[in-house]
Structures are given as C-alpha cells and as structure tokens.
mmCIF file of C-alpha atoms in Angstrom:
data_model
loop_
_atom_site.group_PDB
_atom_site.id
_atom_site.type_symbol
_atom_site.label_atom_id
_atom_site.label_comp_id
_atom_site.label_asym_id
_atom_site.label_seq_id
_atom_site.Cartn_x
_atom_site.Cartn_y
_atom_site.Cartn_z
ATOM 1 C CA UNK A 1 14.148 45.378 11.960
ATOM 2 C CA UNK A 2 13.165 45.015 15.639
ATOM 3 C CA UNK A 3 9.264 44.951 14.436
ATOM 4 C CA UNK A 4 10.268 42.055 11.666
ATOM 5 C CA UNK A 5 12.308 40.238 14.842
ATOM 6 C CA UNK A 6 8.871 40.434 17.306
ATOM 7 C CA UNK A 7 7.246 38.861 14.825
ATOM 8 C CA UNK A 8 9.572 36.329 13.947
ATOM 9 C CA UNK A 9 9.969 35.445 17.199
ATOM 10 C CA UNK A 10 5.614 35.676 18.183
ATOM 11 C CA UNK A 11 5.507 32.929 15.065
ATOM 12 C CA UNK A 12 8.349 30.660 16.532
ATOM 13 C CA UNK A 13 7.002 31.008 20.021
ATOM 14 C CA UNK A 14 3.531 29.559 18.212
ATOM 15 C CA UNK A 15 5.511 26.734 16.359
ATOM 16 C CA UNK A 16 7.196 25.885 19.466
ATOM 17 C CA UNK A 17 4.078 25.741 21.481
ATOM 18 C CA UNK A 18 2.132 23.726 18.629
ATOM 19 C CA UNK A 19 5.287 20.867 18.986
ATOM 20 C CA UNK A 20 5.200 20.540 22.923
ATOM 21 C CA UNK A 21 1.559 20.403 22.389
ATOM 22 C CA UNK A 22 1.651 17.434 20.257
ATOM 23 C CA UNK A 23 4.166 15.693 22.611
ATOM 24 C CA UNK A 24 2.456 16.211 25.746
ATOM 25 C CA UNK A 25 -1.223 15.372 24.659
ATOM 26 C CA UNK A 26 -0.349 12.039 24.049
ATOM 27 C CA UNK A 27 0.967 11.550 27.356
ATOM 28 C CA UNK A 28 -2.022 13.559 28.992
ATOM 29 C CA UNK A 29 -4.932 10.932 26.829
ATOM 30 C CA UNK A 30 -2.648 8.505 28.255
ATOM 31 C CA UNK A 31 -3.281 9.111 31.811
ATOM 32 C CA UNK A 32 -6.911 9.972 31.004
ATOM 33 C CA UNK A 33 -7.492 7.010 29.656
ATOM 34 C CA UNK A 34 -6.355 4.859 32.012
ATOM 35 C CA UNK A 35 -8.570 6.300 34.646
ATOM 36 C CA UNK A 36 -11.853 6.102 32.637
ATOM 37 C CA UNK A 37 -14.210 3.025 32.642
ATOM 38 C CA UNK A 38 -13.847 0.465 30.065
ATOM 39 C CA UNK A 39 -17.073 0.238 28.614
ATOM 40 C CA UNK A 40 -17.185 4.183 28.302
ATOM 41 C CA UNK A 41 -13.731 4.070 26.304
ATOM 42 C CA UNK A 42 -14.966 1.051 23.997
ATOM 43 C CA UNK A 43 -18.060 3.145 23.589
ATOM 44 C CA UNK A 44 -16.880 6.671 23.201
ATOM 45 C CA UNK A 45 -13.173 6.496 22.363
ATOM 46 C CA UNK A 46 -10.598 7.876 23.955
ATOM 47 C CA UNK A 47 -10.591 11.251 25.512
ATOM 48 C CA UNK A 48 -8.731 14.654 27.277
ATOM 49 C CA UNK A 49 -10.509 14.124 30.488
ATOM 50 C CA UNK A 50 -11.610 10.561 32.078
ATOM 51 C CA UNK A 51 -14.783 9.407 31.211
ATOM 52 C CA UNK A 52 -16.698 8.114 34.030
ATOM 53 C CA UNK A 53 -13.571 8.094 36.696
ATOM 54 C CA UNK A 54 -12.514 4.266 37.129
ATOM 55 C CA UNK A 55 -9.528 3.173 39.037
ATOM 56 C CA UNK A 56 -10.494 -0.898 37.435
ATOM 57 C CA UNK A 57 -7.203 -1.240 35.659
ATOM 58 C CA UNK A 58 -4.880 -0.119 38.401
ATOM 59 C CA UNK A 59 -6.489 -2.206 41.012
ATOM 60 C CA UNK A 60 -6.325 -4.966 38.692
ATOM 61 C CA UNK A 61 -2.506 -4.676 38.821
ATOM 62 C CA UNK A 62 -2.186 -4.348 41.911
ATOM 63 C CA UNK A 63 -4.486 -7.049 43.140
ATOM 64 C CA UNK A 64 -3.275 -8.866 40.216
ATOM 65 C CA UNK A 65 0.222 -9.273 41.298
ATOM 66 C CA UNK A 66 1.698 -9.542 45.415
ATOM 67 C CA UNK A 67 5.641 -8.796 43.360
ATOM 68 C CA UNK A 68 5.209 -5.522 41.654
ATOM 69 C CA UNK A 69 7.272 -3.547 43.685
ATOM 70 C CA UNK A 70 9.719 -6.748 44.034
ATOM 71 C CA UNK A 71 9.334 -6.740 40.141
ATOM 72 C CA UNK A 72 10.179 -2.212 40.096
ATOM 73 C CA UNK A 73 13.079 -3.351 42.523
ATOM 74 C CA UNK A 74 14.484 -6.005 39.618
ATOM 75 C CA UNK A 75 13.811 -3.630 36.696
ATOM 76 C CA UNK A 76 16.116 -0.469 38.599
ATOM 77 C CA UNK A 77 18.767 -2.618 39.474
ATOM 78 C CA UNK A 78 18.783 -3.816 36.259
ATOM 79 C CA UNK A 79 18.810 -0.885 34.330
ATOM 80 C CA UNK A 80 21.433 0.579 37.055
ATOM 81 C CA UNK A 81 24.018 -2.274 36.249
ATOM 82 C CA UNK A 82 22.907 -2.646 32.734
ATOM 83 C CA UNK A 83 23.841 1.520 32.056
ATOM 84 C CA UNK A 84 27.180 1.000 33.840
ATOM 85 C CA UNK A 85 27.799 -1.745 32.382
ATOM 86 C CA UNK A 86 27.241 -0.407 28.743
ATOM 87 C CA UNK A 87 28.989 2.761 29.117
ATOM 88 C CA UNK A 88 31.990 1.286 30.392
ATOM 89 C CA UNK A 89 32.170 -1.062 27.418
ATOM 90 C CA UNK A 90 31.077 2.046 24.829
ATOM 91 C CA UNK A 91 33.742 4.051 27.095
ATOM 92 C CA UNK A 92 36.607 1.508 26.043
ATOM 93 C CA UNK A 93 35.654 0.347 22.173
ATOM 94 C CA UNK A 94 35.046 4.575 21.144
ATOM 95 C CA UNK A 95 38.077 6.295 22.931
ATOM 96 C CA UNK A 96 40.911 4.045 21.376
ATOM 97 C CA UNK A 97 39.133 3.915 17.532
ATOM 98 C CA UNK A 98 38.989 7.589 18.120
ATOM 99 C CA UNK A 99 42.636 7.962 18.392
ATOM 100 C CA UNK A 100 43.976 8.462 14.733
ATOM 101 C CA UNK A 101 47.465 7.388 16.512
ATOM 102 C CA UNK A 102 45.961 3.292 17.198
ATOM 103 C CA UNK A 103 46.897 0.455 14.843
ATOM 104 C CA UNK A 104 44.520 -1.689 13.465
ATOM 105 C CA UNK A 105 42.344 1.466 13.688
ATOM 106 C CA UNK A 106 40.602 0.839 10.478
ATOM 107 C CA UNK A 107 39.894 -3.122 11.462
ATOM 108 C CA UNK A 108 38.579 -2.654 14.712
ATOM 109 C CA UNK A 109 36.106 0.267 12.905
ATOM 110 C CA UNK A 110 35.121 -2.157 10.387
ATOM 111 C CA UNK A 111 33.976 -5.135 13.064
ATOM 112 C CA UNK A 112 31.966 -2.529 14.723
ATOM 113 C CA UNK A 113 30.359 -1.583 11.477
ATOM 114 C CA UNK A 114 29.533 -5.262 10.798
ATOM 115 C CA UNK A 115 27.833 -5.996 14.162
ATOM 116 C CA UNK A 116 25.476 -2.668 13.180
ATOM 117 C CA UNK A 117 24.739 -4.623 9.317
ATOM 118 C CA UNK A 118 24.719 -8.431 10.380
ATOM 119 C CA UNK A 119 23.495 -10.756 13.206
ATOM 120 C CA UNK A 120 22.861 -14.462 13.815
ATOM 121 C CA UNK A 121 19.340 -14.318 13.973
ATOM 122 C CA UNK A 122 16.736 -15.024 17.078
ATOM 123 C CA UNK A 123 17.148 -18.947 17.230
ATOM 124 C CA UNK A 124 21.283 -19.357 16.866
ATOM 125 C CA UNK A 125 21.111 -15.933 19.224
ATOM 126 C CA UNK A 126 19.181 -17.605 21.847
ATOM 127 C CA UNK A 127 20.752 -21.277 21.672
ATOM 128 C CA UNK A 128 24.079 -19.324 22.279
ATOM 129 C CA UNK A 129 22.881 -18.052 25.138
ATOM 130 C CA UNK A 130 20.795 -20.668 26.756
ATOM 131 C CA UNK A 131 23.215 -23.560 25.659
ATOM 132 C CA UNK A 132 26.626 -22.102 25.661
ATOM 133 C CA UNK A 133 26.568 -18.997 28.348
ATOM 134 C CA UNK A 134 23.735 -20.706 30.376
ATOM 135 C CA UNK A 135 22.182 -17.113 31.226
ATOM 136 C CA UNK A 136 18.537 -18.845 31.202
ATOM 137 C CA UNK A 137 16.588 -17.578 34.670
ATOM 138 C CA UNK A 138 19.559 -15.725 35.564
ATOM 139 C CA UNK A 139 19.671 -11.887 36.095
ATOM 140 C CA UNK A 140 22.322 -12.030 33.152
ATOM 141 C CA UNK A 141 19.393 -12.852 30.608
ATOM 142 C CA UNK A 142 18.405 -9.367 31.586
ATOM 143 C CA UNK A 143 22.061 -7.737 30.951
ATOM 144 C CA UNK A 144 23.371 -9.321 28.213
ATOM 145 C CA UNK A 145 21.792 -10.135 25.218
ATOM 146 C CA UNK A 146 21.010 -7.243 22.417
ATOM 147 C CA UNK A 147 21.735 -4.487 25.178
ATOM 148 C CA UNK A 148 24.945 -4.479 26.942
ATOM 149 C CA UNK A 149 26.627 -3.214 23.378
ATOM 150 C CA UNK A 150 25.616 -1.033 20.665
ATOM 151 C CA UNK A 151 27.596 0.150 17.446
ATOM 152 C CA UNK A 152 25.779 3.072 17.247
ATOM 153 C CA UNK A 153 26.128 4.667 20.500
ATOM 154 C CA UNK A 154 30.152 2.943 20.297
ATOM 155 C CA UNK A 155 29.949 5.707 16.945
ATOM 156 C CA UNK A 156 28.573 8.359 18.525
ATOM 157 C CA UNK A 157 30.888 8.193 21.274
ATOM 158 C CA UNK A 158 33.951 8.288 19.044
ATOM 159 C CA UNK A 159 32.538 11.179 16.997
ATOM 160 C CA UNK A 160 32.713 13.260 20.375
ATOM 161 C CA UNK A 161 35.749 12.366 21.465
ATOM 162 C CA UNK A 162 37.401 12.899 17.955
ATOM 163 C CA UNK A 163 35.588 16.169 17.828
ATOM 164 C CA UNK A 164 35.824 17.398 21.295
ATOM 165 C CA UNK A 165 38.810 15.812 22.649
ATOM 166 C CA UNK A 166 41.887 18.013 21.236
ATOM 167 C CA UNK A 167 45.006 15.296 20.238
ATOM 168 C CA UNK A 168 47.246 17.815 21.243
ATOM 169 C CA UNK A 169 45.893 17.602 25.089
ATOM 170 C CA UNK A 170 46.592 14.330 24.771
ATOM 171 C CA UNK A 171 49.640 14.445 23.597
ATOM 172 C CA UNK A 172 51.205 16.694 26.526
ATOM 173 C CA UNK A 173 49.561 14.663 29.128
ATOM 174 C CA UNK A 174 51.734 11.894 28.318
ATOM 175 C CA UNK A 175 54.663 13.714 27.766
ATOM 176 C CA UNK A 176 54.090 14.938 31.649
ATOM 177 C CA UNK A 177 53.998 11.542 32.095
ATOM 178 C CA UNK A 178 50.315 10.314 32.570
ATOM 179 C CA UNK A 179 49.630 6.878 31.118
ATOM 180 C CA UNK A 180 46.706 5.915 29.347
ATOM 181 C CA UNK A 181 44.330 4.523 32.182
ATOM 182 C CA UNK A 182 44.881 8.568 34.375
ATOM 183 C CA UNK A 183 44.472 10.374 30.582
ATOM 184 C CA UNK A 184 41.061 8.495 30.444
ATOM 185 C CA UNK A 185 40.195 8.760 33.367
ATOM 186 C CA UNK A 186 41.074 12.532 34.097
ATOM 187 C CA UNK A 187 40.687 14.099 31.222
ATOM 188 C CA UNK A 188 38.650 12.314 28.448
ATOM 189 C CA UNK A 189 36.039 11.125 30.675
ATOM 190 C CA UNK A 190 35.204 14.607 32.491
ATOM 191 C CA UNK A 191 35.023 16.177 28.960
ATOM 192 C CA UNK A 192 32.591 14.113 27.998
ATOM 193 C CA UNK A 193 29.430 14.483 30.378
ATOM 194 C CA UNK A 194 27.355 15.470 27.197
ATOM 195 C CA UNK A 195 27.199 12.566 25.145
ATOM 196 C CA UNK A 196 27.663 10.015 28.557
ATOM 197 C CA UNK A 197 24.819 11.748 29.602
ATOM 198 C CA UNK A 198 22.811 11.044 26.073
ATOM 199 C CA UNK A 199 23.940 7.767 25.968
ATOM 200 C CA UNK A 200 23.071 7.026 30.072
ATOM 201 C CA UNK A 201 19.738 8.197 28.926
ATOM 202 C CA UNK A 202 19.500 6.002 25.397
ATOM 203 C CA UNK A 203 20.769 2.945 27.303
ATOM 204 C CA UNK A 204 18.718 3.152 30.646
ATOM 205 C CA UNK A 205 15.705 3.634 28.729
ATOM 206 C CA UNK A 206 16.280 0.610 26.719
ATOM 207 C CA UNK A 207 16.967 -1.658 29.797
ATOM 208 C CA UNK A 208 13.916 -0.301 31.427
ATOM 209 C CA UNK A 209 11.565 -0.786 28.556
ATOM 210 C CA UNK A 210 13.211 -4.225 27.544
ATOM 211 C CA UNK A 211 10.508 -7.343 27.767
ATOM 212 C CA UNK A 212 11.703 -8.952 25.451
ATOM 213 C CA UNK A 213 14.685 -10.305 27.141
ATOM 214 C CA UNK A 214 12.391 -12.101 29.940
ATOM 215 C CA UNK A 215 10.141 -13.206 27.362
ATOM 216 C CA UNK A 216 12.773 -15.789 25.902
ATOM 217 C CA UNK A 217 15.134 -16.562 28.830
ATOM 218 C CA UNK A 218 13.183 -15.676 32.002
ATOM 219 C CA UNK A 219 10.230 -18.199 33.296
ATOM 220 C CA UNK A 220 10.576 -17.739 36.904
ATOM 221 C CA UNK A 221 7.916 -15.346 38.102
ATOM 222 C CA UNK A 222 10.079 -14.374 41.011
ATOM 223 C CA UNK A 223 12.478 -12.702 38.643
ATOM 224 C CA UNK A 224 10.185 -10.946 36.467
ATOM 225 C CA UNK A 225 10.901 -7.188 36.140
ATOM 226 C CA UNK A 226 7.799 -4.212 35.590
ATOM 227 C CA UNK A 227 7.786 -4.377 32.101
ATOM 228 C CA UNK A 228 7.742 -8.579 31.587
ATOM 229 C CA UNK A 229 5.671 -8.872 34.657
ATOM 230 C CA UNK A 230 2.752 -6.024 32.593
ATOM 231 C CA UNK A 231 3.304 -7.522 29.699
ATOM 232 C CA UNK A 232 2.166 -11.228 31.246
ATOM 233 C CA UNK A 233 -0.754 -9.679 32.864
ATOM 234 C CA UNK A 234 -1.827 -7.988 30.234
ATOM 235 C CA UNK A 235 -2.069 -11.352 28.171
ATOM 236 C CA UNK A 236 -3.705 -12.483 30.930
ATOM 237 C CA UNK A 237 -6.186 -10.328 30.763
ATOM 238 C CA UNK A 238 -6.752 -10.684 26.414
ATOM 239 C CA UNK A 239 -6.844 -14.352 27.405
ATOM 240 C CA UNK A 240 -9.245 -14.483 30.200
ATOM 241 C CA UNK A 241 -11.637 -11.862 27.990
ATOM 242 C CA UNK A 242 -11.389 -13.958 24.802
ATOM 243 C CA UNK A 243 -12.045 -17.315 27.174
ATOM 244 C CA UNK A 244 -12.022 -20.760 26.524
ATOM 245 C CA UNK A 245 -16.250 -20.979 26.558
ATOM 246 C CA UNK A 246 -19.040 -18.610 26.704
ATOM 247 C CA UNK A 247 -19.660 -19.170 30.206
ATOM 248 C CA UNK A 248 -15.979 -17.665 30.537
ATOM 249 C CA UNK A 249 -16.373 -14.576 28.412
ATOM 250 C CA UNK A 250 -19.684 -13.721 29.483
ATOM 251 C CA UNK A 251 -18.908 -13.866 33.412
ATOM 252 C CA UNK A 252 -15.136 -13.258 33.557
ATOM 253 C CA UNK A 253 -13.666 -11.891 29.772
ATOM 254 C CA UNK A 254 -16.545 -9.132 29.646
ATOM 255 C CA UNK A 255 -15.315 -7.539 33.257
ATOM 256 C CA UNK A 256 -11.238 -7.521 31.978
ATOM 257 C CA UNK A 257 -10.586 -3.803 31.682
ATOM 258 C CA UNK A 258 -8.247 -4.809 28.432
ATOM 259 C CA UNK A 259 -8.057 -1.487 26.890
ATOM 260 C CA UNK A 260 -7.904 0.837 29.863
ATOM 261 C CA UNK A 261 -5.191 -1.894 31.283
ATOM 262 C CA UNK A 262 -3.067 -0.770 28.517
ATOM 263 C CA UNK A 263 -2.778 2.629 29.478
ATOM 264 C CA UNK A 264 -2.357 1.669 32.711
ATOM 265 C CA UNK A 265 0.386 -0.650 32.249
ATOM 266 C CA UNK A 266 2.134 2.368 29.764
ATOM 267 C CA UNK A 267 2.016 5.200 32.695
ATOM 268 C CA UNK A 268 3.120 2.533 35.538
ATOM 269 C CA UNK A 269 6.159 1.991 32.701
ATOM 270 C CA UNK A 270 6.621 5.618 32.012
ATOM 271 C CA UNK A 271 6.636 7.381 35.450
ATOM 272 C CA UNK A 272 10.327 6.558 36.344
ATOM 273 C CA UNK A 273 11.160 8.229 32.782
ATOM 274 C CA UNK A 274 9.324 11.171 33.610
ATOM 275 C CA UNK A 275 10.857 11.437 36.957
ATOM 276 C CA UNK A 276 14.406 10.990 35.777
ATOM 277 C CA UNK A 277 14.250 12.757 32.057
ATOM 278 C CA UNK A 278 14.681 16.444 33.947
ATOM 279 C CA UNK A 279 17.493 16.033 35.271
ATOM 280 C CA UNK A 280 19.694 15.041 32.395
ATOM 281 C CA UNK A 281 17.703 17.069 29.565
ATOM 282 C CA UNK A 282 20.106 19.908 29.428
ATOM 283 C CA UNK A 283 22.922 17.710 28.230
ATOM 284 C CA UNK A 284 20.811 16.232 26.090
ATOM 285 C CA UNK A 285 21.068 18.414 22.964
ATOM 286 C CA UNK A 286 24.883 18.875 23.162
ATOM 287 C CA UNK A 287 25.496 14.989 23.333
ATOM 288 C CA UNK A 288 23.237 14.474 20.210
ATOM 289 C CA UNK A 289 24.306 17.210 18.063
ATOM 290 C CA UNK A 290 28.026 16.694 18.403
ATOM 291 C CA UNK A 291 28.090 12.849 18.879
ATOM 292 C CA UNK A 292 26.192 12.379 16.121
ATOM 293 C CA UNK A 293 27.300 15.215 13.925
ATOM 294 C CA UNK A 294 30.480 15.590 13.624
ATOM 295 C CA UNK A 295 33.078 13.468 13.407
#
C-alpha cells in the first residue's frame, strides 16, 4: 500500500508540475519577448530567451509618455476605491438575501438574477451616464459603470454566508442584544475573510485591467490610467507603422516596435498582479470552493 501511495503521489507531483509549467511559460515568453528586437521576433517568432536583447519597446513607453507614473498613481487609487467600494455594496445586497428570516427575500433574489440575464445595451448604457449622471472626464467614469456591482460575486457572497454563517449565532447575538449593524460588523464580516478576500482579488483585478471605461467616457489625457494610457499608445504605434504615405511607413511605421510593444505594455500591466497575488493566494481556494459551491 505505501509502494502504490509513492507512486501515486511521484505521478501527481508530475501532473502538478506539468500545470504550473503551462501557467508560468506563458508569463516567462512574455517577458522574453518584450525584451527581444522586433525584427528578430517578426522573423523568428517568439521565444524562451530574448532574441537579440532590445530594451526598444520600454523606452518607447517611457519616452512616449511624461504621465505614466501619474497615469500608475490614477489606476491604484482607482482600483483602491473601486474594491471598497464594491465590497461594501456586495457586503450589503448578499448578507440580508442570505438570511432565510428577510421578506421580500425571493424578490430581491430575482432582481439580482435579472441584472446577471439582461442589460440596456452600450449606447442607452452610455447616454445614461454621460447625459443623466454626467460622469464624462470624471474619476466616476472609472468607478461606476459595469464594475462597482456584480450579481455574481453578490451570489457567491450569499452562498458563504448561508453556508458558513450558522443562523443560530445569529440568533443569540440579538437576543444579547446586538443589532444588526454590530452582528455585521462583528461577527459576519470577520467570518468571512475567505471569500472577501476572493472577491478583493476578482474585483481589483477588474478595475486594474479595465480600459474600456476610459475609452468611452474619458478624453482628457491628464486622467488617463496605465491600462487606457497603453492601450492609446499602442494604437499609436499600429497607426504611425501603417502611416498615412509611404514616406511615413518607410521612415517612421517600419522603426514602431508594434509587436514587442505588446508584451511590453502586458508585463508593465501585470507586475502589480504579480506583486499583490501572494499575499492573498491562501484564501483563495476556500473563498472559491465554498462561495461558489455551496449554498
């Protein structure tokens, strides 16, 4: 039996190690490329190591733009604000709909399940915003729309606390006399580090990775964050190399390190992620599995 477990265990250890692989090579041709020279990646393809070592693309940022730290400034404080701001409202829609004790329980479940099935669409969406909310080259275009609420992590939520949160807890703190605001507060809320965690992590990823937002409502260049200010150089770039004449392409658009500039712009985008991602991975599994499982 012990043999049969060794080798059980040898074969999952080579699974295992087969899976990381094929997450973290992406991320290491990622890096790679971005350091090689352009005309050796159209040429050759993309490779493990660089091929002929070229730092083009991330001196073209960086010459390319005076704001991008102003614009890494924008994009934490964003996702900072927009995290807080979406937990809290996950925090208050999934604890009461988790209570099998709250009327209207059933109606308040349903309107979350229609946001999840139904929207307005892009253009009533946006004149909404823009003509009725007036959130156009405001830091609010960066908050509110598509990210400060979704039904799926408000479900997830409420599958933990209904799972993990005993009724009967509840029911003696109030009869000790805590109201509702101290039961959340003390009790459901320090319980719940697992899936707040998950969700912190779900949520600030979106906001950080989120150009779509300044895309539509944002045209002031001060108030560009990372990922829209990237994204506008990197069109930039496909513009300038395409160019208006031949005399453009041949002396300009054939220097634009387009392809390398991609991978570039991805690991400028990803290094906060990797920074951060350690040090809430171990509540990761525990927020997923029960948030999303049971219920």
């Amino acid at each position: 039996m012990v043999k049969r477990d060794r080798v059980f265990q040898a074969i999952d250890h080579v699974i295992l190690f087969l899976v990381a692989a094929f997450c973290v090579l992406p991320l290491i041709l990622l890096f790679s490329s971005s350091l090689s020279n352009e005309t050796a990646v159209l040429h050759e393809g993309y490779h493990i190591l660089p091929r002929e070592f070229d730092l083009t693309a991330y001196q073209y940022i960086v010459n390319g733009s005076s704001g991008i730290m102003r614009s890494y400034g924008i994009s934490a404080i964003v996702t900072l604000a927009g995290t807080l701001g979406n937990l809290f409202i996950t925090i208050l829609y999934a604890y009461p709909i988790s209570r099998r004790d709250l009327k209207g329980r059933t109606f308040f479940s349903f309107v979350l399940f229609f946001t999840i099935l139904f929207n307005g669409g892009l253009i009533p969406t946006y004149m909404m915003w823009t003509n009725t909310f007036h959130i156009k080259n405001t830091y609010l275009a960066y908050l509110l729309p598509n990210l400060l609420m979704n039904g799926f992590y408000v479900i997830m939520a409420r599958n933990f606390f209904a799972a993990n949160i005993p009724f009967e807890l509840l029911e003696s703190a109030k009869i000790d006399g805590a109201g509702e605001v101290r039961i959340l507060k003390n009790i459901v809320i320090p319980m719940s580090k697992p899936i707040l965690a998950t969700l912190g992590l779900f949520v600030s990823l979106n906001y950080w990775n989120d150009w779509q937002n300044g895309l539509y409502y944002i045209s002031n260049d001060n108030m560009y964050t990372i990922q829209v200010l990237l994204n506008r150089m990197l069109l930039d770039a496909l513009y300038m190399q395409q160019g208006l004449s031949k005399e453009i392409s041949s002396s300009i658009g054939a220097a634009m390190p387009t392809s390398t500039l991609k991978m570039a712009i991805a690991v400028l985008g990803a290094i906060p992620v990797l920074i951060i991602f350690p040090f809430i991975a171990r509540y990761l599994t525990g927020g997923i599995v029960v948030g999303a499982v049971k219920g």
